CSV table of C-alpha atoms and ligand atoms in Angstrom, one decimal:
chain,number,residue,atom,x,y,z
A,20,MET,CA,-2.7,-19.7,16.7
A,21,SER,CA,-5.6,-18.5,18.9
A,22,ASP,CA,-4.6,-17.2,22.3
A,23,ARG,CA,-7.6,-16.8,24.6
A,24,SER,CA,-5.6,-14.6,27.0
A,25,ILE,CA,-5.6,-11.8,24.5
A,26,PRO,CA,-8.9,-9.8,24.8
A,27,GLY,CA,-10.8,-9.6,21.6
A,28,TYR,CA,-8.5,-11.8,19.6
A,29,THR,CA,-10.6,-14.2,17.6
A,30,LEU,CA,-8.6,-15.8,14.8
A,31,GLY,CA,-9.9,-19.2,14.1
A,32,GLU,CA,-13.1,-18.7,16.0
A,33,GLU,CA,-16.6,-19.6,14.8
A,34,SER,CA,-17.7,-15.9,15.0
A,35,ILE,CA,-15.5,-14.9,12.0
A,36,PRO,CA,-17.4,-15.1,8.7
A,37,GLU,CA,-16.1,-16.9,5.6
A,38,PRO,CA,-13.8,-14.7,3.5
A,39,PRO,CA,-15.5,-13.1,0.4
A,40,ILE,CA,-12.7,-14.4,-1.9
A,41,GLY,CA,-11.6,-18.0,-2.3
A,42,MET,CA,-8.1,-19.4,-2.0
A,43,GLU,CA,-7.7,-19.1,-5.8
A,44,GLU,CA,-8.2,-15.4,-5.8
A,45,PHE,CA,-6.0,-15.2,-2.7
A,46,ASP,CA,-3.3,-16.9,-4.8
A,47,ARG,CA,-3.6,-14.3,-7.6
A,48,LEU,CA,-3.2,-11.6,-5.0
A,49,LYS,CA,0.0,-13.3,-3.8
A,50,GLN,CA,1.3,-13.5,-7.3
A,51,SER,CA,0.7,-9.8,-7.9
A,52,ILE,CA,2.8,-9.2,-4.8
A,53,MET,CA,5.5,-11.7,-5.8
A,54,PHE,CA,4.8,-13.6,-2.6
A,55,THR,CA,6.1,-17.2,-2.8
A,56,GLU,CA,6.9,-20.2,-0.6
A,57,ASP,CA,10.3,-18.8,0.0
A,58,ASP,CA,8.8,-15.8,1.6
A,59,GLU,CA,6.8,-18.1,3.9
A,60,GLU,CA,10.0,-19.6,5.0
A,61,HIS,CA,11.7,-16.2,5.5
A,62,LEU,CA,8.8,-15.1,7.6
A,63,ARG,CA,9.0,-18.1,9.9
A,64,GLU,CA,12.7,-17.3,10.4
A,65,ALA,CA,11.7,-13.6,11.0
A,66,GLY,CA,9.3,-14.8,13.7
A,67,THR,CA,12.1,-16.3,15.8
A,68,VAL,CA,14.1,-13.1,15.5
A,69,LEU,CA,11.2,-10.8,16.3
A,70,GLU,CA,9.5,-12.8,19.1
A,71,PRO,CA,11.8,-11.6,22.0
A,72,GLN,CA,11.6,-8.0,20.6
A,73,ILE,CA,7.8,-7.6,20.3
A,74,GLU,CA,7.4,-5.2,23.2
A,75,GLU,CA,10.1,-3.0,21.9
A,76,ILE,CA,8.6,-3.0,18.4
A,77,LEU,CA,5.2,-2.0,19.8
A,78,ASP,CA,6.8,0.7,21.9
A,79,LEU,CA,8.2,2.2,18.7
A,80,TRP,CA,5.0,2.0,16.7
A,81,TYR,CA,2.9,3.4,19.6
A,82,GLU,CA,5.4,6.2,20.0
A,83,PHE,CA,4.9,7.1,16.3
A,84,ILE,CA,1.2,7.2,16.7
A,85,GLY,CA,1.4,9.1,20.0
A,86,ASP,CA,3.7,11.7,18.3
A,87,HIS,CA,1.0,12.6,15.8
A,88,GLU,CA,-2.3,14.0,17.2
A,89,PHE,CA,-4.1,13.3,13.9
A,90,LEU,CA,-3.2,9.6,14.3
A,91,LEU,CA,-3.8,9.3,18.1
A,92,HIS,CA,-7.2,10.8,17.3
A,93,PHE,CA,-8.5,7.4,16.2
A,94,PHE,CA,-8.1,6.1,19.8
A,95,THR,CA,-10.1,9.0,21.3
A,96,ASP,CA,-12.7,8.4,23.9
A,97,THR,CA,-15.5,10.5,22.5
A,98,THR,CA,-17.1,11.0,25.9
A,99,THR,CA,-13.9,12.7,27.3
A,100,GLY,CA,-12.1,13.8,24.2
A,101,GLU,CA,-8.9,12.2,25.5
A,102,PRO,CA,-7.1,9.0,24.3
A,103,ASP,CA,-8.8,5.9,25.7
A,104,GLU,CA,-5.9,4.2,27.5
A,105,GLU,CA,-7.7,0.9,28.0
A,106,TYR,CA,-8.5,0.8,24.3
A,107,LEU,CA,-4.9,1.5,23.4
A,108,GLU,CA,-3.8,-1.3,25.7
A,109,ARG,CA,-6.2,-3.9,24.5
A,110,VAL,CA,-5.3,-3.2,20.8
A,111,ARG,CA,-1.7,-3.3,21.7
A,112,SER,CA,-1.8,-6.9,22.9
A,113,ARG,CA,-3.6,-7.9,19.6
A,114,PHE,CA,-1.0,-6.0,17.7
A,115,GLY,CA,1.7,-8.1,19.3
A,116,GLN,CA,-0.1,-11.3,18.4
A,117,TRP,CA,-0.4,-9.9,14.8
A,118,ILE,CA,3.4,-9.9,14.6
A,119,ARG,CA,3.4,-13.6,15.5
A,120,ASP,CA,0.6,-14.4,13.1
A,121,THR,CA,2.3,-12.5,10.2
A,122,CYS,CA,5.3,-14.8,10.7
A,123,ASP,CA,3.2,-17.9,11.2
A,124,THR,CA,3.1,-19.1,7.6
A,125,PRO,CA,1.7,-20.6,5.4
A,126,TYR,CA,-1.5,-18.6,5.6
A,127,ASP,CA,-4.7,-20.7,5.7
A,128,GLU,CA,-8.3,-19.9,5.3
A,129,ALA,CA,-8.8,-19.0,8.9
A,130,TRP,CA,-6.0,-16.5,8.6
A,131,LEU,CA,-7.5,-15.1,5.4
A,132,ALA,CA,-10.9,-14.7,7.0
A,133,TYR,CA,-9.4,-12.9,10.0
A,134,GLN,CA,-7.7,-10.4,7.6
A,135,PHE,CA,-11.2,-9.3,6.4
A,136,GLU,CA,-12.2,-9.1,10.1
A,137,ILE,CA,-9.2,-6.8,10.8
A,138,GLY,CA,-10.3,-4.7,7.8
A,139,HIS,CA,-13.8,-4.3,9.4
A,140,ARG,CA,-12.2,-3.4,12.8
A,141,HIS,CA,-10.5,-0.5,11.2
A,142,HIS,CA,-13.6,0.5,9.2
A,143,ARG,CA,-16.9,1.9,10.5
A,144,SER,CA,-18.5,-1.5,10.0
A,145,GLY,CA,-16.5,-3.0,12.9
A,146,LYS,CA,-14.5,-0.4,14.8
A,147,ASN,CA,-15.0,-0.1,18.6
A,148,ARG,CA,-17.2,-3.2,18.7
A,149,THR,CA,-14.5,-5.6,19.9
A,150,ASP,CA,-13.5,-3.5,22.9
A,151,ASP,CA,-17.0,-2.0,23.4
A,152,VAL,CA,-15.6,1.5,23.4
A,153,ASP,CA,-17.0,5.0,22.5
A,154,SER,CA,-14.4,6.1,20.0
A,155,VAL,CA,-14.4,7.7,16.6
A,156,PRO,CA,-16.3,5.6,14.1
A,157,ASN,CA,-13.8,5.0,11.3
A,158,ILE,CA,-10.1,5.0,10.6
A,159,ASP,CA,-9.7,6.8,7.3
A,160,LEU,CA,-8.3,4.3,4.7
A,161,ARG,CA,-5.7,6.7,3.5
A,162,TYR,CA,-3.8,6.4,6.8
A,163,VAL,CA,-4.1,2.6,6.8
A,164,ILE,CA,-2.5,2.4,3.3
A,165,ALA,CA,0.1,5.1,4.3
A,166,PHE,CA,1.2,3.0,7.3
A,167,ILE,CA,2.6,0.3,4.9
A,168,TYR,CA,5.7,2.4,4.9
A,169,PRO,CA,6.4,2.8,8.7
A,170,ILE,CA,5.2,-0.7,9.5
A,171,THR,CA,7.7,-2.1,6.9
A,172,ALA,CA,10.7,0.2,7.2
A,173,THR,CA,10.9,0.2,11.0
A,174,ILE,CA,11.1,-3.6,11.2
A,175,ARG,CA,14.5,-3.9,9.4
A,176,ASP,CA,16.7,-2.9,12.4
A,177,PHE,CA,14.8,-5.5,14.6
A,178,LEU,CA,15.5,-8.2,12.0
A,179,ALA,CA,19.2,-7.2,11.9
A,180,THR,CA,19.7,-7.9,15.6
A,181,GLY,CA,20.0,-11.7,15.2
A,182,ASP,CA,23.1,-13.5,13.9
A,183,HIS,CA,21.9,-13.5,10.2
A,184,GLY,CA,24.0,-12.1,7.4
A,185,GLU,CA,23.0,-9.1,5.3
A,186,ALA,CA,21.4,-11.3,2.6
A,187,ALA,CA,19.3,-13.3,5.1
A,188,VAL,CA,18.1,-10.1,6.8
A,189,ASP,CA,17.2,-8.7,3.4
A,190,ALA,CA,15.2,-11.8,2.5
A,191,MET,CA,13.2,-11.6,5.8
A,192,TYR,CA,12.7,-7.9,5.3
A,193,HIS,CA,11.3,-8.3,1.8
A,194,ALA,CA,9.0,-11.2,2.9
A,195,TRP,CA,7.7,-8.9,5.7
A,196,PHE,CA,7.2,-6.0,3.2
A,197,LYS,CA,5.2,-8.3,0.9
A,198,SER,CA,3.0,-9.6,3.8
A,199,VAL,CA,2.2,-6.1,5.0
A,200,VAL,CA,1.1,-5.1,1.5
A,201,LEU,CA,-0.9,-8.3,1.2
A,202,GLN,CA,-2.7,-7.7,4.5
A,203,VAL,CA,-3.5,-4.0,3.9
A,204,THR,CA,-4.8,-4.9,0.4
A,205,ILE,CA,-7.3,-7.2,2.0
A,206,TRP,CA,-8.1,-4.8,4.8
A,207,SER,CA,-9.2,-2.2,2.2
A,208,TYR,CA,-12.2,-4.4,1.3
A,209,PRO,CA,-15.0,-2.9,3.5
A,210,TYR,CA,-14.0,0.6,2.5
A,211,VAL,CA,-14.5,0.1,-1.3
A,212,HIS,CA,-17.6,0.4,-3.5
A,213,ASP,CA,-19.1,-3.0,-4.5
A,214,ASP,CA,-17.4,-4.3,-7.7
A,215,ASP,CA,-14.5,-1.8,-7.5
A,216,TRP,CA,-12.4,-3.8,-5.0
B,15,MET,CA,6.5,19.1,-16.3
B,16,SER,CA,3.9,18.8,-19.0
B,17,ASP,CA,5.0,17.1,-22.2
B,18,ARG,CA,2.5,17.6,-25.0
B,19,SER,CA,4.1,14.9,-27.1
B,20,ILE,CA,2.8,12.2,-24.7
B,21,PRO,CA,-0.8,11.3,-25.7
B,22,GLY,CA,-3.2,11.8,-22.9
B,23,TYR,CA,-0.7,13.2,-20.4
B,24,THR,CA,-2.3,16.3,-18.8
B,25,LEU,CA,-0.5,17.2,-15.7
B,26,GLY,CA,-0.8,20.9,-15.1
B,27,GLU,CA,-3.6,21.4,-17.6
B,28,GLU,CA,-6.8,23.3,-17.0
B,29,SER,CA,-8.9,20.2,-17.5
B,30,ILE,CA,-7.7,18.6,-14.2
B,31,PRO,CA,-10.1,19.4,-11.2
B,32,GLU,CA,-8.8,20.8,-8.0
B,33,PRO,CA,-7.8,18.1,-5.5
B,34,PRO,CA,-10.4,17.2,-2.8
B,35,ILE,CA,-7.8,17.7,-0.1
B,36,GLY,CA,-5.7,20.8,0.7
B,37,MET,CA,-1.9,21.0,1.1
B,38,GLU,CA,-2.3,20.7,4.9
B,39,GLU,CA,-4.0,17.3,4.7
B,40,PHE,CA,-1.4,16.4,2.0
B,41,ASP,CA,1.2,17.2,4.6
B,42,ARG,CA,-0.4,15.0,7.2
B,43,LEU,CA,-0.3,12.2,4.7
B,44,LYS,CA,3.4,12.7,4.1
B,45,GLN,CA,4.0,12.7,7.8
B,46,SER,CA,2.2,9.3,8.1
B,47,ILE,CA,4.6,8.0,5.5
B,48,MET,CA,7.7,9.6,7.1
B,49,PHE,CA,8.2,11.5,3.8
B,50,THR,CA,10.5,14.5,4.3
B,51,GLU,CA,12.5,17.1,2.4
B,52,ASP,CA,15.4,14.7,2.4
B,53,ASP,CA,13.3,12.3,0.5
B,54,GLU,CA,12.6,15.0,-2.1
B,55,GLU,CA,16.3,15.4,-2.5
B,56,HIS,CA,16.9,11.7,-2.8
B,57,LEU,CA,14.2,11.4,-5.5
B,58,ARG,CA,15.8,14.2,-7.6
B,59,GLU,CA,19.0,12.2,-7.4
B,60,ALA,CA,17.1,9.0,-8.3
B,61,GLY,CA,15.7,10.8,-11.4
B,62,THR,CA,19.2,11.3,-12.8
B,63,VAL,CA,20.0,7.7,-12.3
B,64,LEU,CA,16.8,6.3,-13.7
B,65,GLU,CA,16.3,8.7,-16.7
B,66,PRO,CA,18.6,6.7,-19.1
B,67,GLN,CA,17.0,3.4,-18.0
B,68,ILE,CA,13.3,4.3,-18.3
B,69,GLU,CA,12.7,2.0,-21.3
B,70,GLU,CA,14.3,-0.9,-19.6
B,71,ILE,CA,12.3,-0.4,-16.4
B,72,LEU,CA,9.1,-0.3,-18.5
B,73,ASP,CA,10.1,-3.4,-20.3
B,74,LEU,CA,10.4,-5.2,-16.9
B,75,TRP,CA,7.1,-3.9,-15.6
B,76,TYR,CA,5.2,-4.7,-18.8
B,77,GLU,CA,6.7,-8.2,-18.8
B,78,PHE,CA,5.4,-8.7,-15.3
B,79,ILE,CA,1.9,-7.7,-16.4
B,80,GLY,CA,2.1,-9.7,-19.6
B,81,ASP,CA,3.1,-12.8,-17.6
B,82,HIS,CA,-0.1,-12.8,-15.7
B,83,GLU,CA,-3.3,-13.1,-17.7
B,84,PHE,CA,-5.4,-11.8,-14.8
B,85,LEU,CA,-3.4,-8.5,-14.9
B,86,LEU,CA,-3.1,-8.2,-18.7
B,87,HIS,CA,-6.9,-8.5,-18.6
B,88,PHE,CA,-7.2,-4.9,-17.6
B,89,PHE,CA,-5.9,-3.9,-21.1
B,90,THR,CA,-8.3,-6.1,-23.0
B,91,ASP,CA,-10.1,-4.7,-26.0
B,92,THR,CA,-13.6,-5.9,-25.2
B,93,THR,CA,-14.6,-6.0,-28.8
B,94,THR,CA,-12.0,-8.6,-29.7
B,95,GLY,CA,-11.2,-10.1,-26.4
B,96,GLU,CA,-7.4,-9.6,-27.1
B,97,PRO,CA,-5.0,-7.1,-25.4
B,98,ASP,CA,-5.4,-3.7,-27.0
B,99,GLU,CA,-1.8,-3.0,-28.2
B,100,GLU,CA,-2.3,0.7,-28.9
B,101,TYR,CA,-3.8,1.2,-25.5
B,102,LEU,CA,-0.8,-0.6,-23.9
B,103,GLU,CA,1.6,1.6,-26.0
B,104,ARG,CA,-0.1,4.9,-25.1
B,105,VAL,CA,-0.2,4.1,-21.4
B,106,ARG,CA,3.4,3.1,-21.6
B,107,SER,CA,4.6,6.5,-22.6
B,108,ARG,CA,2.6,8.1,-19.8
B,109,PHE,CA,4.1,5.5,-17.4
B,110,GLY,CA,7.6,6.6,-18.5
B,111,GLN,CA,6.7,10.2,-17.8
B,112,TRP,CA,5.4,9.1,-14.4
B,113,ILE,CA,8.8,7.9,-13.4
B,114,ARG,CA,10.2,11.4,-14.2
B,115,ASP,CA,7.3,13.1,-12.3
B,116,THR,CA,7.8,10.9,-9.3
B,117,CYS,CA,11.4,12.1,-9.1
B,118,ASP,CA,10.6,15.8,-9.9
B,119,THR,CA,10.1,17.0,-6.4
B,120,PRO,CA,8.9,18.9,-4.4
B,121,TYR,CA,5.3,18.0,-5.3
B,122,ASP,CA,3.1,21.0,-5.9
B,123,GLU,CA,-0.7,21.4,-6.1
B,124,ALA,CA,-0.8,20.5,-9.8
B,125,TRP,CA,1.1,17.3,-9.1
B,126,LEU,CA,-1.4,16.5,-6.2
B,127,ALA,CA,-4.4,17.2,-8.5
B,128,TYR,CA,-3.0,14.9,-11.1
B,129,GLN,CA,-2.7,12.0,-8.6
B,130,PHE,CA,-6.4,12.1,-8.1
B,131,GLU,CA,-6.8,12.1,-11.9
B,132,ILE,CA,-4.5,9.0,-12.1
B,133,GLY,CA,-6.8,7.4,-9.4
B,134,HIS,CA,-9.8,8.1,-11.6
B,135,ARG,CA,-8.0,6.7,-14.7
B,136,HIS,CA,-7.6,3.3,-12.9
B,137,HIS,CA,-11.2,3.5,-11.5
B,138,ARG,CA,-14.4,3.1,-13.5
B,139,SER,CA,-15.0,6.9,-13.1
B,140,GLY,CA,-12.2,7.6,-15.6
B,141,LYS,CA,-10.7,4.4,-17.1
B,142,ASN,CA,-10.6,4.2,-20.9
B,143,ARG,CA,-11.7,7.8,-21.4
B,144,THR,CA,-8.2,9.2,-22.0
B,145,ASP,CA,-7.4,6.8,-24.9
B,146,ASP,CA,-11.0,6.4,-26.1
B,147,VAL,CA,-10.8,2.7,-25.9
B,148,ASP,CA,-13.3,-0.1,-25.3
B,149,SER,CA,-11.7,-2.0,-22.4
B,150,VAL,CA,-12.8,-3.4,-19.1
B,151,PRO,CA,-14.4,-0.7,-17.0
B,152,ASN,CA,-12.4,-0.8,-13.8
B,153,ILE,CA,-9.0,-1.9,-12.4
B,154,ASP,CA,-9.8,-3.6,-9.1
B,155,LEU,CA,-8.3,-1.7,-6.2
B,156,ARG,CA,-6.7,-4.8,-4.6
B,157,TYR,CA,-4.3,-5.1,-7.5
B,158,VAL,CA,-3.4,-1.4,-7.5
B,159,ILE,CA,-2.5,-1.6,-3.8
B,160,ALA,CA,-0.7,-5.0,-4.4
B,161,PHE,CA,1.5,-3.4,-7.0
B,162,ILE,CA,3.2,-1.2,-4.4
B,163,TYR,CA,5.5,-4.2,-3.9
B,164,PRO,CA,6.7,-4.9,-7.4
B,165,ILE,CA,6.8,-1.2,-8.4
B,166,THR,CA,9.0,-0.6,-5.4
B,167,ALA,CA,11.2,-3.7,-5.2
B,168,THR,CA,12.2,-3.9,-8.9
B,169,ILE,CA,13.5,-0.3,-8.9
B,170,ARG,CA,16.5,-1.1,-6.5
B,171,ASP,CA,18.7,-2.7,-9.1
B,172,PHE,CA,18.2,0.2,-11.5
B,173,LEU,CA,19.1,2.7,-8.7
B,174,ALA,CA,22.3,0.6,-8.0
B,175,THR,CA,23.7,1.0,-11.5
B,176,GLY,CA,25.0,4.5,-10.9
B,177,ASP,CA,28.2,5.3,-9.0
B,178,HIS,CA,26.5,5.8,-5.7
B,179,GLY,CA,27.5,3.9,-2.6
B,180,GLU,CA,25.2,1.4,-0.8
B,181,ALA,CA,23.9,4.1,1.7
B,182,ALA,CA,23.0,6.5,-1.1
B,183,VAL,CA,21.2,3.8,-3.1
B,184,ASP,CA,19.3,2.9,0.0
B,185,ALA,CA,18.3,6.5,0.6
B,186,MET,CA,17.0,6.8,-3.0
B,187,TYR,CA,15.2,3.5,-2.7
B,188,HIS,CA,13.4,4.4,0.5
B,189,ALA,CA,12.4,7.8,-0.9
B,190,TRP,CA,10.9,5.9,-3.9
B,191,PHE,CA,9.1,3.4,-1.7
B,192,LYS,CA,7.5,6.3,0.3
B,193,SER,CA,6.5,8.1,-2.9
B,194,VAL,CA,4.8,5.0,-4.4
B,195,VAL,CA,2.9,4.4,-1.1
B,196,LEU,CA,1.9,8.1,-1.1
B,197,GLN,CA,0.6,8.0,-4.6
B,198,VAL,CA,-1.3,4.7,-4.4
B,199,THR,CA,-2.9,6.1,-1.2
B,200,ILE,CA,-4.2,9.1,-3.1
B,201,TRP,CA,-5.2,6.9,-6.1
B,202,SER,CA,-7.5,4.9,-3.8
B,203,TYR,CA,-9.8,7.9,-3.3
B,204,PRO,CA,-12.4,7.3,-6.1
B,205,TYR,CA,-12.8,3.7,-5.0
B,206,VAL,CA,-13.8,4.4,-1.4
B,207,HIS,CA,-17.2,5.2,0.2
B,208,ASP,CA,-17.8,8.9,1.1
B,209,ASP,CA,-16.3,9.7,4.5
B,210,ASP,CA,-14.4,6.4,4.8
B,211,TRP,CA,-11.3,7.6,2.8
C,20,HEM,C1,-0.1,-1.1,8.0
C,20,HEM,C2,-1.1,-0.5,8.7
C,20,HEM,C3,-1.6,-1.1,10.0
C,20,HEM,C4,-1.4,-2.2,10.7
C,20,HEM,C5,-0.4,-3.3,10.3
C,20,HEM,C6,-2.3,-2.3,11.8
C,20,HEM,C7,-2.4,-3.3,12.7
C,20,HEM,C8,-3.5,-3.5,13.6
C,20,HEM,C9,-3.8,-4.7,14.3
C,20,HEM,C10,-3.0,-6.0,14.2
C,20,HEM,C11,-4.9,-4.4,15.0
C,20,HEM,C12,-5.7,-5.4,15.9
C,20,HEM,C13,-6.4,-6.4,15.1
C,20,HEM,C14,-7.3,-7.4,15.9
C,20,HEM,O1,-8.3,-6.9,16.5
C,20,HEM,O2,-6.9,-8.5,16.1
C,20,HEM,C15,-5.3,-3.1,14.8
C,20,HEM,C16,-6.4,-2.4,15.3
C,20,HEM,C17,-6.5,-1.0,15.4
C,20,HEM,N1,-5.7,-0.2,14.7
C,20,HEM,FE1,-4.4,-0.7,13.2
C,20,HEM,N2,-3.0,-1.1,11.9
C,20,HEM,C18,-2.6,-0.3,10.8
C,20,HEM,C19,-3.1,0.9,10.5
C,20,HEM,C20,-3.7,1.7,11.5
C,20,HEM,C21,-3.8,3.2,11.5
C,20,HEM,C22,-3.3,4.1,10.4
C,20,HEM,C23,-4.5,3.5,12.6
C,20,HEM,C24,-4.8,4.9,13.0
C,20,HEM,C25,-4.1,5.5,14.0
C,20,HEM,C26,-4.8,2.3,13.3
C,20,HEM,C27,-5.5,2.3,14.5
C,20,HEM,C28,-6.1,1.1,15.0
C,20,HEM,C29,-7.2,1.1,16.0
C,20,HEM,C30,-7.9,2.2,16.6
C,20,HEM,C31,-7.5,-0.3,16.2
C,20,HEM,C32,-8.6,-0.9,17.0
C,20,HEM,C33,-9.8,-1.1,16.1
C,20,HEM,C34,-11.0,-1.7,16.8
C,20,HEM,O3,-11.8,-0.9,17.4
C,20,HEM,O4,-11.1,-3.0,16.9
C,20,HEM,N3,-4.3,1.3,12.6
C,20,HEM,N4,-4.4,-2.5,13.9
C,21,HEM,C1,1.7,0.8,-7.9
C,21,HEM,C2,0.7,0.6,-8.8
C,21,HEM,C3,0.6,1.2,-10.1
C,21,HEM,C4,1.3,2.2,-10.7
C,21,HEM,C5,2.5,3.0,-10.1
C,21,HEM,C6,0.7,2.5,-12.0
C,21,HEM,C7,1.1,3.5,-12.9
C,21,HEM,C8,0.3,4.0,-13.9
C,21,HEM,C9,0.5,5.2,-14.6
C,21,HEM,C10,1.6,6.2,-14.4
C,21,HEM,C11,-0.5,5.3,-15.6
C,21,HEM,C12,-0.7,6.4,-16.5
C,21,HEM,C13,-1.3,7.6,-15.8
C,21,HEM,C14,-1.6,8.8,-16.8
C,21,HEM,O1,-2.6,8.6,-17.5
C,21,HEM,O2,-0.9,9.8,-16.8
C,21,HEM,C15,-1.3,4.1,-15.4
C,21,HEM,C16,-2.4,3.8,-16.2
C,21,HEM,C17,-3.0,2.5,-16.3
C,21,HEM,N1,-2.6,1.5,-15.5
C,21,HEM,FE1,-1.5,1.6,-13.8
C,21,HEM,N2,-0.3,1.6,-12.2
C,21,HEM,C18,-0.4,0.8,-11.1
C,21,HEM,C19,-1.3,-0.3,-11.0
C,21,HEM,C20,-1.9,-0.9,-12.0
C,21,HEM,C21,-2.4,-2.2,-12.1
C,21,HEM,C22,-2.5,-3.2,-10.9
C,21,HEM,C23,-3.0,-2.4,-13.3
C,21,HEM,C24,-3.6,-3.6,-13.8
C,21,HEM,C25,-3.0,-4.4,-14.7
C,21,HEM,C26,-2.8,-1.1,-14.1
C,21,HEM,C27,-3.2,-0.9,-15.3
C,21,HEM,C28,-3.3,0.4,-15.9
C,21,HEM,C29,-4.1,0.7,-17.0
C,21,HEM,C30,-5.1,-0.2,-17.8
C,21,HEM,C31,-3.9,2.1,-17.2
C,21,HEM,C32,-4.6,3.0,-18.3
C,21,HEM,C33,-5.9,3.6,-17.6
C,21,HEM,C34,-6.7,4.5,-18.5
C,21,HEM,O3,-6.4,5.7,-18.6
C,21,HEM,O4,-7.6,4.0,-19.2
C,21,HEM,N3,-2.1,-0.3,-13.3
C,21,HEM,N4,-0.8,3.3,-14.4
């Protein structure tokens, strides 16, 4: 679902290289995470619940980053030493689109390829390129893995605002949890020694 | 909590090198995962609930591995091409102790140092050494990160067997989730390029 009004968002575009793993290995990864077709359905449902709340969700996540200097650090404009507000804003709109894409299942090859691209955009091999900014060169992988928790746990209250029962909310929540683990797993690729990933 | 009757378990022993990060950086990592003193308390409580169920939990996790050839692969005896049963057994007893240690909070420097050791034991820099086995050289990092989901999600039913209410079970479950993310984050260290971690 490419949206050309979002600066730097390039899912499905020619510029994105083919993924270094095929759909068979992608399937093994999904199996390790217990990710099934039911989860795909729960995520589509989650998408309808989350869509009207995207700005609120982003407010919460950005607040969490803003509250921790060592996290906000990764958005620093290295020429001024201050947070680069335009950079934060541009990434924010891609982050909103990411919520939509996470719920827009099943995941196809273009989606998979873009996950590797998002990995590069966190890693020194691709950070700052998309927004042409002068910022710190790399987001340390430990923080990216660590964020699995806040990005998962904080979504539950938003999923619970619809008119779904407890069991349905739980199903959407677990599908979300699995997808976040799946994506961060892929994003780790450029950080890791050849053959160790 | 070192237990010399568990083969290859060396938490707190002289042989374990000092961790490459100090307690201050460890604290930042905990903050990124929203891990607090409350979680330490919930984990201690979880320990009492899980202790009598450790063998059952391990049965479930080993069954999950055994059900997927591409996972069981990492326990292969490379001289026979079959799973190395003794290796599986020795790791299993350390895995049981790991459940105890995960609940034995607060985490001190010896615990932190042992997390880096567990990372090495999954990575080619330390795999097979502890049990002196001829097995495949490395557990691919993508599966280690992927396992955050099954190792977290499967624990909830075991936590719910005690006489705790829903809210208390949820608190223990979230503390467990955070701890698994915290540990896998640390275990990724030997896999990652210098300065990218
Ligand atoms: C579960 C973990 C994380 C998720 C789900 C996530 C999500 C995203 C998304 C969706 C984007 C935009 C991708 C695109 O260009 O289309 C992005 C970019 C970015 N994220 Fe993350 N992120 C995570 C961890 C982190 C952490 C720990 C930091 C550090 C504070 C961080 C800082 C950034 C920055 C600076 C960018 C812009 C990178 C660039 O220069 O292109 N992210 N993130
Ligand atoms: C959340 C993810 C994981 C957890 C919590 C976990 C837990 C453990 C623990 C506690 C040990 C023993 C540590 C010690 O020596 O004291 C261990 C070792 C081992 N694990 Fe994992 N593990 C995870 C992922 C995996 C995966 C994906 C595989 C692949 C099937 C795997 C295969 C092994 C093997 C082969 C060993 C023995 C390594 C050696 O010392 O030679 N683990 N794991």
